[in-house]
C-alpha cells in the first residue's frame, strides 16, 4: 500500500512535548510558541508572526483585521480550499471568484482588475502547490485601488517569489501546519503580519479580544476586553511539536524537492507523448515541492488512472470541487465572468503520493498508463 500522504517526524517531537509537559506550561504562548514565532519572523523577515490552531483560523483573523463588513467583496480564485472563502463569508463578505492561469493554476492576475467594484476590500491570492502567484502585478493593482492583499500561503511555507517568502509579500499571510502540508503539527497554522499597522490588533483578536499579550509583556498593569476576537492560539503541546519541525524545515524541503524532481524526470516522456502535462514552475519562483500533480487529457482518463493505481494499492487523489459551482459558493459568493480553465483543469488534475521517506516514484510512474 502506498498512501497519498504519510506525516514525517523529525525525531525531536517527543522530546519537546516532554519538555512542555515537565514545564507544566500547556496553554498557549509559552517558550515553544515563542521559539516558533521567532523562527517564522526571522525566516519571513516580518515583524510579527502569530501561531494559530489552523490556517483557517489565521484566515479568519485576517478577515477581522481587514474589517470585512457585510456586503464587502473579496477577490479570490475558485480553485481553492473552502477556508479561503469561508473566513470572509463568516464576516458577511462576498467571495468574488475569478479564473486561474493555465500554467500554475494560480489566480489569473490579468482578471483581477475587471472584478474590482466600489465594494471590493481585498484580494486573496492562493499559492497553489506552493508555487508563487504573480505577486508584483497583484500588489501593484492592490496599491492602485487601495485594497488589502491577504495571501493564502497554506501550501507555501519555505517557497519564494523573486526571493521573497510567500506569505510575507502581501499585507497579511496565512500558513498551514496541517499534517498534509510540508511542515506540520497535526492541526496548526500561523498568521504572518507584514503590515505593521495590524500587529497590535492581531495580538488582541487572537487572545479573545483582550490585551493579555501586552499584559504579559508588562506594558499594562491589568488586562481587559478591548475588541472582538476569539481563541485562535494553539497549546504549547502543539507548538512543541511544530518547533521540532521548523528546525528541520530546510531538510524537509530539500527531501521533498528530490522526490518532486524524480517525478518530473520520470514523467517527461509521457508528456512528450501527449499523455499528460507536468507542473510548470515559473523562473521567478522557488517552490517547496508541496505537491506533485499531473494533468490528464480528460475526466475519463483521470478516472481510469485512479482505478489503475488503486488496483496496485497506490492512493492518488484529486481536489478541489471549484467553489463557484459548489452549494456554498452559489449561496455565498459570485463569479466574475466565466471560469472555463477552473472547470476544465479541476476535472483533469491528479495528485500523486509525495512524502518524505518514500522511494516508490518509479513504481508509481510505471503504473500510470
Ligand atoms: C490546507 C489549506 C487550508 C486550510 O488549512 P488548515 O490548516 O487545515 O486550516 C487553506 N487554504 C489552502 C489553500 C489549503 O491548502
mmCIF file of C-alpha atoms and ligand atoms in Angstrom:
data_model
loop_
_atom_site.group_PDB
_atom_site.id
_atom_site.type_symbol
_atom_site.label_atom_id
_atom_site.label_comp_id
_atom_site.label_asym_id
_atom_site.label_seq_id
_atom_site.Cartn_x
_atom_site.Cartn_y
_atom_site.Cartn_z
ATOM 1 C CA UNK A 1 0.000 0.000 0.000
ATOM 2 C CA UNK A 2 1.406 3.406 -0.994
ATOM 3 C CA UNK A 3 -0.542 6.126 0.865
ATOM 4 C CA UNK A 4 -1.063 9.559 -0.656
ATOM 5 C CA UNK A 5 0.443 11.225 2.404
ATOM 6 C CA UNK A 6 2.476 9.994 5.352
ATOM 7 C CA UNK A 7 3.277 12.594 8.013
ATOM 8 C CA UNK A 8 7.027 12.923 8.518
ATOM 9 C CA UNK A 9 8.501 13.114 12.022
ATOM 10 C CA UNK A 10 11.895 14.705 12.575
ATOM 11 C CA UNK A 11 12.599 12.726 15.771
ATOM 12 C CA UNK A 12 12.553 15.648 18.234
ATOM 13 C CA UNK A 13 8.765 15.934 18.588
ATOM 14 C CA UNK A 14 8.538 13.649 21.637
ATOM 15 C CA UNK A 15 11.441 15.357 23.376
ATOM 16 C CA UNK A 16 9.909 18.818 23.065
ATOM 17 C CA UNK A 17 6.436 17.643 24.061
ATOM 18 C CA UNK A 18 8.032 16.014 27.132
ATOM 19 C CA UNK A 19 9.678 19.325 27.951
ATOM 20 C CA UNK A 20 6.378 21.202 27.657
ATOM 21 C CA UNK A 21 4.935 18.508 29.919
ATOM 22 C CA UNK A 22 7.609 18.889 32.611
ATOM 23 C CA UNK A 23 7.492 22.695 32.329
ATOM 24 C CA UNK A 24 3.824 22.388 33.356
ATOM 25 C CA UNK A 25 3.112 25.041 30.755
ATOM 26 C CA UNK A 26 0.419 23.624 28.495
ATOM 27 C CA UNK A 27 -1.714 26.562 27.398
ATOM 28 C CA UNK A 28 -0.533 28.803 24.570
ATOM 29 C CA UNK A 29 2.255 31.361 24.294
ATOM 30 C CA UNK A 30 4.975 29.584 26.275
ATOM 31 C CA UNK A 31 8.590 29.054 25.285
ATOM 32 C CA UNK A 32 7.846 26.764 22.303
ATOM 33 C CA UNK A 33 5.363 29.199 20.815
ATOM 34 C CA UNK A 34 7.959 31.941 21.293
ATOM 35 C CA UNK A 35 10.602 29.851 19.510
ATOM 36 C CA UNK A 36 8.226 29.250 16.598
ATOM 37 C CA UNK A 37 7.331 32.949 16.408
ATOM 38 C CA UNK A 38 10.986 33.966 16.296
ATOM 39 C CA UNK A 39 11.770 31.360 13.668
ATOM 40 C CA UNK A 40 8.873 32.488 11.470
ATOM 41 C CA UNK A 41 9.703 36.193 11.884
ATOM 42 C CA UNK A 42 13.350 35.568 11.013
ATOM 43 C CA UNK A 43 12.615 33.329 8.057
ATOM 44 C CA UNK A 44 9.937 35.594 6.571
ATOM 45 C CA UNK A 45 11.697 38.869 7.516
ATOM 46 C CA UNK A 46 8.495 40.164 9.098
ATOM 47 C CA UNK A 47 7.885 41.977 12.378
ATOM 48 C CA UNK A 48 5.163 39.663 13.638
ATOM 49 C CA UNK A 49 4.214 36.019 13.241
ATOM 50 C CA UNK A 50 1.456 34.525 15.389
ATOM 51 C CA UNK A 51 0.790 30.811 15.729
ATOM 52 C CA UNK A 52 -2.839 29.790 15.316
ATOM 53 C CA UNK A 53 -4.564 26.440 15.644
ATOM 54 C CA UNK A 54 -5.024 26.257 11.844
ATOM 55 C CA UNK A 55 -4.586 28.172 8.614
ATOM 56 C CA UNK A 56 -8.374 28.504 8.656
ATOM 57 C CA UNK A 57 -8.044 30.414 11.956
ATOM 58 C CA UNK A 58 -5.291 32.630 10.506
ATOM 59 C CA UNK A 59 -7.545 33.469 7.542
ATOM 60 C CA UNK A 60 -10.416 34.251 9.926
ATOM 61 C CA UNK A 61 -8.127 36.596 11.852
ATOM 62 C CA UNK A 62 -7.114 38.243 8.579
ATOM 63 C CA UNK A 63 -10.776 38.789 7.674
ATOM 64 C CA UNK A 64 -11.365 40.514 11.026
ATOM 65 C CA UNK A 65 -8.202 42.623 10.630
ATOM 66 C CA UNK A 66 -9.311 43.618 7.126
ATOM 67 C CA UNK A 67 -12.501 44.869 8.786
ATOM 68 C CA UNK A 68 -14.715 42.989 6.331
ATOM 69 C CA UNK A 69 -18.304 44.233 6.687
ATOM 70 C CA UNK A 70 -21.500 42.653 5.290
ATOM 71 C CA UNK A 71 -21.539 43.121 1.523
ATOM 72 C CA UNK A 72 -17.799 43.742 1.161
ATOM 73 C CA UNK A 73 -16.246 41.846 -1.730
ATOM 74 C CA UNK A 74 -13.074 39.782 -1.702
ATOM 75 C CA UNK A 75 -11.499 38.628 -4.971
ATOM 76 C CA UNK A 76 -10.079 35.095 -4.975
ATOM 77 C CA UNK A 77 -9.689 32.023 -7.172
ATOM 78 C CA UNK A 78 -12.475 29.449 -7.243
ATOM 79 C CA UNK A 79 -9.904 26.682 -7.445
ATOM 80 C CA UNK A 80 -9.004 26.577 -3.740
ATOM 81 C CA UNK A 81 -9.879 25.107 -0.360
ATOM 82 C CA UNK A 82 -13.145 26.251 1.297
ATOM 83 C CA UNK A 83 -11.408 28.111 4.132
ATOM 84 C CA UNK A 84 -10.122 30.757 1.704
ATOM 85 C CA UNK A 85 -13.731 31.821 1.114
ATOM 86 C CA UNK A 86 -15.374 30.820 4.408
ATOM 87 C CA UNK A 87 -13.177 33.111 6.510
ATOM 88 C CA UNK A 88 -14.670 36.142 4.735
ATOM 89 C CA UNK A 89 -18.224 34.783 4.496
ATOM 90 C CA UNK A 90 -18.204 34.489 8.310
ATOM 91 C CA UNK A 91 -17.830 38.313 8.411
ATOM 92 C CA UNK A 92 -20.610 38.821 5.867
ATOM 93 C CA UNK A 93 -18.179 39.248 2.988
ATOM 94 C CA UNK A 94 -18.833 38.055 -0.565
ATOM 95 C CA UNK A 95 -16.187 35.956 -2.302
ATOM 96 C CA UNK A 96 -15.841 37.028 -5.935
ATOM 97 C CA UNK A 97 -14.354 34.168 -7.908
ATOM 98 C CA UNK A 98 -12.114 34.631 -10.934
ATOM 99 C CA UNK A 99 -10.426 32.105 -13.182
ATOM 100 C CA UNK A 100 -6.913 30.658 -12.880
ATOM 101 C CA UNK A 101 -3.825 30.653 -15.091
ATOM 102 C CA UNK A 102 -3.313 27.565 -17.236
ATOM 103 C CA UNK A 103 0.360 27.190 -16.238
ATOM 104 C CA UNK A 104 0.445 27.443 -12.415
ATOM 105 C CA UNK A 105 -3.308 27.084 -11.697
ATOM 106 C CA UNK A 106 -2.934 30.229 -9.582
ATOM 107 C CA UNK A 107 -5.364 33.166 -9.768
ATOM 108 C CA UNK A 108 -5.062 34.853 -13.184
ATOM 109 C CA UNK A 109 -3.781 38.291 -12.196
ATOM 110 C CA UNK A 110 -4.985 39.716 -15.533
ATOM 111 C CA UNK A 111 -8.613 39.060 -14.496
ATOM 112 C CA UNK A 112 -8.440 40.784 -11.112
ATOM 113 C CA UNK A 113 -8.882 44.402 -12.151
ATOM 114 C CA UNK A 114 -12.124 43.700 -14.050
ATOM 115 C CA UNK A 115 -13.593 42.125 -10.885
ATOM 116 C CA UNK A 116 -12.994 45.211 -8.720
ATOM 117 C CA UNK A 117 -16.103 47.201 -7.681
ATOM 118 C CA UNK A 118 -16.604 50.001 -5.107
ATOM 119 C CA UNK A 119 -17.371 47.166 -2.630
ATOM 120 C CA UNK A 120 -14.020 45.385 -3.073
ATOM 121 C CA UNK A 121 -11.897 45.283 0.083
ATOM 122 C CA UNK A 122 -9.221 42.664 -0.539
ATOM 123 C CA UNK A 123 -7.532 40.298 -2.962
ATOM 124 C CA UNK A 124 -6.703 36.790 -1.731
ATOM 125 C CA UNK A 125 -4.089 35.071 -3.886
ATOM 126 C CA UNK A 126 -3.689 31.347 -3.149
ATOM 127 C CA UNK A 127 -0.229 29.947 -3.856
ATOM 128 C CA UNK A 128 -1.344 26.647 -5.305
ATOM 129 C CA UNK A 129 1.032 23.730 -4.721
ATOM 130 C CA UNK A 130 3.438 26.161 -3.040
ATOM 131 C CA UNK A 131 4.173 27.933 -6.335
ATOM 132 C CA UNK A 132 4.004 31.714 -6.079
ATOM 133 C CA UNK A 133 1.282 33.819 -7.704
ATOM 134 C CA UNK A 134 2.318 36.787 -9.870
ATOM 135 C CA UNK A 135 2.686 38.959 -6.763
ATOM 136 C CA UNK A 136 4.271 42.062 -8.346
ATOM 137 C CA UNK A 137 1.218 42.575 -10.553
ATOM 138 C CA UNK A 138 -1.213 41.746 -7.730
ATOM 139 C CA UNK A 139 0.465 44.198 -5.315
ATOM 140 C CA UNK A 140 0.502 46.910 -7.963
ATOM 141 C CA UNK A 141 -3.249 46.502 -8.625
ATOM 142 C CA UNK A 142 -3.978 46.432 -4.882
ATOM 143 C CA UNK A 143 -1.956 49.569 -4.198
ATOM 144 C CA UNK A 144 -3.586 51.456 -7.054
ATOM 145 C CA UNK A 145 -7.088 50.555 -5.792
ATOM 146 C CA UNK A 146 -6.241 50.786 -2.096
ATOM 147 C CA UNK A 147 -7.036 47.110 -1.439
ATOM 148 C CA UNK A 148 -5.520 44.702 1.046
ATOM 149 C CA UNK A 149 -3.701 41.596 -0.110
ATOM 150 C CA UNK A 150 -4.149 38.536 2.117
ATOM 151 C CA UNK A 151 -2.031 35.625 0.921
ATOM 152 C CA UNK A 152 -3.405 32.141 1.423
ATOM 153 C CA UNK A 153 0.062 30.630 1.726
ATOM 154 C CA UNK A 154 -1.261 27.453 3.385
ATOM 155 C CA UNK A 155 0.822 25.395 0.958
ATOM 156 C CA UNK A 156 3.641 27.913 0.571
ATOM 157 C CA UNK A 157 5.870 27.559 3.649
ATOM 158 C CA UNK A 158 9.547 27.806 2.502
ATOM 159 C CA UNK A 159 8.644 28.928 -1.042
ATOM 160 C CA UNK A 160 9.634 32.275 -2.531
ATOM 161 C CA UNK A 161 8.615 34.665 -5.304
ATOM 162 C CA UNK A 162 11.507 36.792 -6.628
ATOM 163 C CA UNK A 163 13.398 35.853 -3.462
ATOM 164 C CA UNK A 164 10.619 36.932 -1.075
ATOM 165 C CA UNK A 165 8.974 34.297 1.155
ATOM 166 C CA UNK A 166 5.377 33.532 0.193
ATOM 167 C CA UNK A 167 3.029 34.767 2.902
ATOM 168 C CA UNK A 168 5.245 37.788 3.588
ATOM 169 C CA UNK A 169 4.620 39.801 0.416
ATOM 170 C CA UNK A 170 1.029 40.990 0.909
ATOM 171 C CA UNK A 171 -0.300 42.822 3.974
ATOM 172 C CA UNK A 172 -1.170 39.574 5.746
ATOM 173 C CA UNK A 173 -0.363 35.919 5.058
ATOM 174 C CA UNK A 174 -1.676 32.591 6.360
ATOM 175 C CA UNK A 175 0.318 29.352 6.739
ATOM 176 C CA UNK A 176 -0.936 25.840 7.441
ATOM 177 C CA UNK A 177 0.828 23.172 9.508
ATOM 178 C CA UNK A 178 -1.898 20.580 8.938
ATOM 179 C CA UNK A 179 -0.493 17.059 8.692
ATOM 180 C CA UNK A 180 -0.999 17.045 4.918
ATOM 181 C CA UNK A 181 1.310 20.051 4.470
ATOM 182 C CA UNK A 182 5.141 20.133 4.422
ATOM 183 C CA UNK A 183 5.919 21.312 7.964
ATOM 184 C CA UNK A 184 3.341 20.000 10.400
ATOM 185 C CA UNK A 185 1.851 19.912 13.877
ATOM 186 C CA UNK A 186 -1.270 17.843 13.190
ATOM 187 C CA UNK A 187 -3.522 20.843 13.025
ATOM 188 C CA UNK A 188 -1.805 24.209 13.050
ATOM 189 C CA UNK A 189 -1.167 27.461 11.291
ATOM 190 C CA UNK A 190 0.257 30.955 11.541
ATOM 191 C CA UNK A 191 -0.700 34.490 10.660
ATOM 192 C CA UNK A 192 2.151 36.472 9.145
ATOM 193 C CA UNK A 193 1.676 40.191 9.787
ATOM 194 C CA UNK A 194 3.693 42.005 7.156
ATOM 195 C CA UNK A 195 1.964 45.385 7.542
ATOM 196 C CA UNK A 196 2.884 46.715 10.978
ATOM 197 C CA UNK A 197 -0.389 48.631 11.277
ATOM 198 C CA UNK A 198 -2.042 45.295 12.103
ATOM 199 C CA UNK A 199 0.361 43.983 14.758
ATOM 200 C CA UNK A 200 -1.390 45.248 17.901
ATOM 201 C CA UNK A 201 -4.883 44.364 16.817
ATOM 202 C CA UNK A 202 -3.765 40.914 15.597
ATOM 203 C CA UNK A 203 -2.498 40.057 19.093
ATOM 204 C CA UNK A 204 -5.779 41.212 20.627
ATOM 205 C CA UNK A 205 -8.028 39.321 18.196
ATOM 206 C CA UNK A 206 -6.008 36.134 18.809
ATOM 207 C CA UNK A 207 -6.437 36.490 22.590
ATOM 208 C CA UNK A 208 -10.263 36.585 22.696
ATOM 209 C CA UNK A 209 -10.373 40.336 22.127
ATOM 210 C CA UNK A 210 -8.270 41.105 25.219
ATOM 211 C CA UNK A 211 -4.966 42.932 25.639
ATOM 212 C CA UNK A 212 -3.457 39.973 27.515
ATOM 213 C CA UNK A 213 -0.336 39.871 25.295
ATOM 214 C CA UNK A 214 0.580 43.428 26.325
ATOM 215 C CA UNK A 215 -0.161 42.487 29.945
ATOM 216 C CA UNK A 216 2.247 39.516 29.782
ATOM 217 C CA UNK A 217 4.943 41.835 28.440
ATOM 218 C CA UNK A 218 4.394 44.170 31.383
ATOM 219 C CA UNK A 219 3.198 47.005 29.141
ATOM 220 C CA UNK A 220 -0.080 47.415 31.055
ATOM 221 C CA UNK A 221 -0.990 46.520 34.644
ATOM 222 C CA UNK A 222 -4.299 44.707 34.034
ATOM 223 C CA UNK A 223 -5.860 43.098 31.017
ATOM 224 C CA UNK A 224 -9.391 43.505 29.801
ATOM 225 C CA UNK A 225 -11.812 43.146 26.892
ATOM 226 C CA UNK A 226 -10.961 45.738 24.243
ATOM 227 C CA UNK A 227 -12.096 44.409 20.830
ATOM 228 C CA UNK A 228 -13.818 41.489 19.099
ATOM 229 C CA UNK A 229 -11.793 38.303 18.966
ATOM 230 C CA UNK A 230 -11.712 34.598 19.630
ATOM 231 C CA UNK A 231 -9.348 31.905 20.873
ATOM 232 C CA UNK A 232 -7.067 31.461 17.876
ATOM 233 C CA UNK A 233 -3.890 30.280 19.615
ATOM 234 C CA UNK A 234 -2.567 26.708 19.821
ATOM 235 C CA UNK A 235 -1.478 24.969 23.014
ATOM 236 C CA UNK A 236 2.196 24.556 23.898
ATOM 237 C CA UNK A 237 1.930 20.828 23.116
ATOM 238 C CA UNK A 238 1.211 21.705 19.514
ATOM 239 C CA UNK A 239 3.903 24.415 19.426
ATOM 240 C CA UNK A 240 6.443 21.950 20.872
ATOM 241 C CA UNK A 241 5.701 19.544 18.025
ATOM 242 C CA UNK A 242 5.930 22.351 15.487
ATOM 243 C CA UNK A 243 9.243 23.576 16.900
ATOM 244 C CA UNK A 244 10.769 20.175 16.118
ATOM 245 C CA UNK A 245 9.503 20.518 12.548
ATOM 246 C CA UNK A 246 10.502 24.136 11.904
ATOM 247 C CA UNK A 247 14.086 23.408 12.913
ATOM 248 C CA UNK A 248 14.200 20.823 10.110
ATOM 249 C CA UNK A 249 12.191 22.821 7.577
ATOM 250 C CA UNK A 250 15.138 23.203 5.192
ATOM 251 C CA UNK A 251 15.895 19.498 5.286
ATOM 252 C CA UNK A 252 12.222 18.584 4.796
ATOM 253 C CA UNK A 253 12.012 20.912 1.793
ATOM 254 C CA UNK A 254 15.180 19.516 0.211
ATOM 255 C CA UNK A 255 13.968 15.940 0.663
ATOM 256 C CA UNK A 256 10.594 16.750 -0.876
ATOM 257 C CA UNK A 257 12.235 18.565 -3.779
ATOM 258 C CA UNK A 258 14.349 15.480 -4.531
ATOM 259 C CA UNK A 259 11.192 13.342 -4.822
ATOM 260 C CA UNK A 260 9.466 16.037 -6.892
ATOM 261 C CA UNK A 261 12.458 16.167 -9.272
ATOM 262 C CA UNK A 262 12.363 12.407 -9.622
ATOM 263 C CA UNK A 263 8.682 12.508 -10.650
ATOM 264 C CA UNK A 264 9.415 15.313 -13.058
ATOM 265 C CA UNK A 265 12.204 13.375 -14.752
ATOM 266 C CA UNK A 266 10.264 10.087 -14.844
ATOM 267 C CA UNK A 267 7.200 11.728 -16.410
ATOM 268 C CA UNK A 268 8.957 13.781 -19.106
ATOM 269 C CA UNK A 269 8.493 11.015 -21.658
ATOM 270 C CA UNK A 270 4.745 10.721 -21.002
ATOM 271 C CA UNK A 271 4.442 14.458 -21.509
ATOM 272 C CA UNK A 272 6.300 14.254 -24.828
ATOM 273 C CA UNK A 273 3.897 11.511 -25.923
ATOM 274 C CA UNK A 274 0.948 13.753 -25.028
ATOM 275 C CA UNK A 275 -0.401 11.548 -22.192
ATOM 276 C CA UNK A 276 -0.192 14.226 -19.525
ATOM 277 C CA UNK A 277 1.075 17.667 -18.643
ATOM 278 C CA UNK A 278 3.563 18.151 -15.824
ATOM 279 C CA UNK A 279 3.583 21.117 -13.386
ATOM 280 C CA UNK A 280 5.101 24.379 -14.641
ATOM 281 C CA UNK A 281 7.280 26.359 -12.217
ATOM 282 C CA UNK A 282 7.900 29.975 -13.332
ATOM 283 C CA UNK A 283 11.570 31.044 -13.221
ATOM 284 C CA UNK A 284 10.929 33.823 -10.668
ATOM 285 C CA UNK A 285 9.534 31.370 -8.115
ATOM 286 C CA UNK A 286 11.275 28.847 -5.877
ATOM 287 C CA UNK A 287 8.804 26.149 -4.903
ATOM 288 C CA UNK A 288 8.721 23.841 -1.858
ATOM 289 C CA UNK A 289 7.580 20.592 -3.515
ATOM 290 C CA UNK A 290 4.326 20.649 -1.603
ATOM 291 C CA UNK A 291 2.651 18.681 -4.355
ATOM 292 C CA UNK A 292 3.308 16.690 -7.496
ATOM 293 C CA UNK A 293 0.261 16.805 -9.729
ATOM 294 C CA UNK A 294 -0.334 15.746 -13.309
ATOM 295 C CA UNK A 295 -2.971 16.972 -15.750
ATOM 296 C CA UNK A 296 -4.544 14.128 -17.714
ATOM 297 C CA UNK A 297 -6.320 14.687 -21.036
ATOM 298 C CA UNK A 298 -9.880 14.175 -19.765
ATOM 299 C CA UNK A 299 -12.007 13.332 -16.742
ATOM 300 C CA UNK A 300 -12.488 9.801 -18.150
ATOM 301 C CA UNK A 301 -8.733 9.381 -18.456
ATOM 302 C CA UNK A 302 -8.244 10.558 -14.858
ATOM 303 C CA UNK A 303 -10.860 8.119 -13.563
ATOM 304 C CA UNK A 304 -9.088 5.286 -15.417
ATOM 305 C CA UNK A 305 -5.680 6.212 -13.990
ATOM 306 C CA UNK A 306 -7.055 6.409 -10.424
ATOM 307 C CA UNK A 307 -8.632 2.953 -10.835
ATOM 308 C CA UNK A 308 -5.436 1.512 -12.290
ATOM 309 C CA UNK A 309 -3.375 2.854 -9.374
ATOM 310 C CA UNK A 310 -5.960 1.687 -6.855
ATOM 311 C CA UNK A 311 -5.621 -1.890 -8.128
ATOM 312 C CA UNK A 312 -1.922 -1.654 -7.253
ATOM 313 C CA UNK A 313 -2.735 -0.177 -3.826
ATOM 314 C CA UNK A 314 -1.460 3.269 -4.804
ATOM 315 C CA UNK A 315 -3.557 6.109 -3.453
ATOM 316 C CA UNK A 316 -3.690 9.112 -5.808
ATOM 317 C CA UNK A 317 -6.259 11.831 -5.158
ATOM 318 C CA UNK A 318 -7.757 14.942 -6.710
ATOM 319 C CA UNK A 319 -9.235 18.196 -5.405
ATOM 320 C CA UNK A 320 -10.914 20.809 -5.425
ATOM 321 C CA UNK A 321 -14.539 20.929 -6.467
ATOM 322 C CA UNK A 322 -14.493 24.542 -7.762
ATOM 323 C CA UNK A 323 -16.017 26.850 -5.163
ATOM 324 C CA UNK A 324 -18.062 28.913 -7.630
ATOM 325 C CA UNK A 325 -20.203 25.894 -8.549
ATOM 326 C CA UNK A 326 -20.373 24.329 -5.058
ATOM 327 C CA UNK A 327 -23.569 24.705 -2.986
ATOM 328 C CA UNK A 328 -21.752 27.045 -0.570
ATOM 329 C CA UNK A 329 -20.194 29.085 -3.343
ATOM 330 C CA UNK A 330 -23.529 29.527 -5.123
ATOM 331 C CA UNK A 331 -25.138 30.655 -1.899
ATOM 332 C CA UNK A 332 -22.440 32.943 -0.516
ATOM 333 C CA UNK A 333 -20.293 34.045 -3.447
ATOM 334 C CA UNK A 334 -20.450 35.053 -7.068
ATOM 335 C CA UNK A 335 -18.255 34.522 -10.077
ATOM 336 C CA UNK A 336 -16.919 37.350 -12.155
ATOM 337 C CA UNK A 337 -17.193 36.175 -15.740
ATOM 338 C CA UNK A 338 -16.879 32.553 -16.737
ATOM 339 C CA UNK A 339 -14.257 30.221 -15.277
ATOM 340 C CA UNK A 340 -13.519 27.772 -18.103
ATOM 341 C CA UNK A 341 -9.966 26.931 -17.007
ATOM 342 C CA UNK A 342 -11.013 26.216 -13.407
ATOM 343 C CA UNK A 343 -13.769 23.911 -14.641
ATOM 344 C CA UNK A 344 -11.574 22.116 -17.151
ATOM 345 C CA UNK A 345 -8.381 21.735 -15.103
ATOM 346 C CA UNK A 346 -10.127 20.658 -11.882
ATOM 347 C CA UNK A 347 -11.586 17.720 -13.839
ATOM 348 C CA UNK A 348 -8.206 16.589 -15.119
ATOM 349 C CA UNK A 349 -5.845 17.128 -12.189
ATOM 350 C CA UNK A 350 -4.449 14.195 -10.237
ATOM 351 C CA UNK A 351 -2.139 14.422 -7.219
ATOM 352 C CA UNK A 352 0.460 11.683 -6.808
ATOM 353 C CA UNK A 353 1.813 10.425 -3.457
ATOM 354 C CA UNK A 354 4.608 12.636 -2.119
ATOM 355 C CA UNK A 355 6.043 12.276 1.364
ATOM 356 C CA UNK A 356 9.481 12.273 2.918
ATOM 357 C CA UNK A 357 10.849 8.748 3.036
ATOM 358 C CA UNK A 358 9.035 7.334 0.006
ATOM 359 C CA UNK A 359 11.056 5.607 -2.685
ATOM 360 C CA UNK A 360 8.286 4.321 -4.931
ATOM 361 C CA UNK A 361 8.314 7.092 -7.557
ATOM 362 C CA UNK A 362 9.476 4.771 -10.340
ATOM 363 C CA UNK A 363 6.860 2.141 -9.427
ATOM 364 C CA UNK A 364 4.055 4.688 -9.403
ATOM 365 C CA UNK A 365 5.070 6.220 -12.732
ATOM 366 C CA UNK A 366 5.291 2.776 -14.318
ATOM 367 C CA UNK A 367 1.699 2.009 -13.283
ATOM 368 C CA UNK A 368 0.137 5.220 -14.624
ATOM 369 C CA UNK A 369 -0.578 4.040 -18.198
HETATM 370 C C1 LIG B 1 -4.766 23.339 3.750
HETATM 371 C C2 LIG B 1 -5.301 24.602 3.221
HETATM 372 C C3 LIG B 1 -6.064 25.479 4.003
HETATM 373 C C4 LIG B 1 -6.540 25.132 5.392
HETATM 374 O O1 LIG B 1 -5.521 24.840 6.267
HETATM 375 P P1 LIG B 1 -5.897 24.313 7.746
HETATM 376 O O2 LIG B 1 -4.603 24.488 8.488
HETATM 377 O O3 LIG B 1 -6.310 22.887 7.603
HETATM 378 O O4 LIG B 1 -6.967 25.181 8.286
HETATM 379 C C5 LIG B 1 -6.461 26.680 3.458
HETATM 380 N N1 LIG B 1 -6.148 27.010 2.198
HETATM 381 C C6 LIG B 1 -5.437 26.198 1.404
HETATM 382 C C7 LIG B 1 -5.105 26.630 0.013
HETATM 383 C C8 LIG B 1 -5.004 24.964 1.884
HETATM 384 O O5 LIG B 1 -4.302 24.149 1.086
#
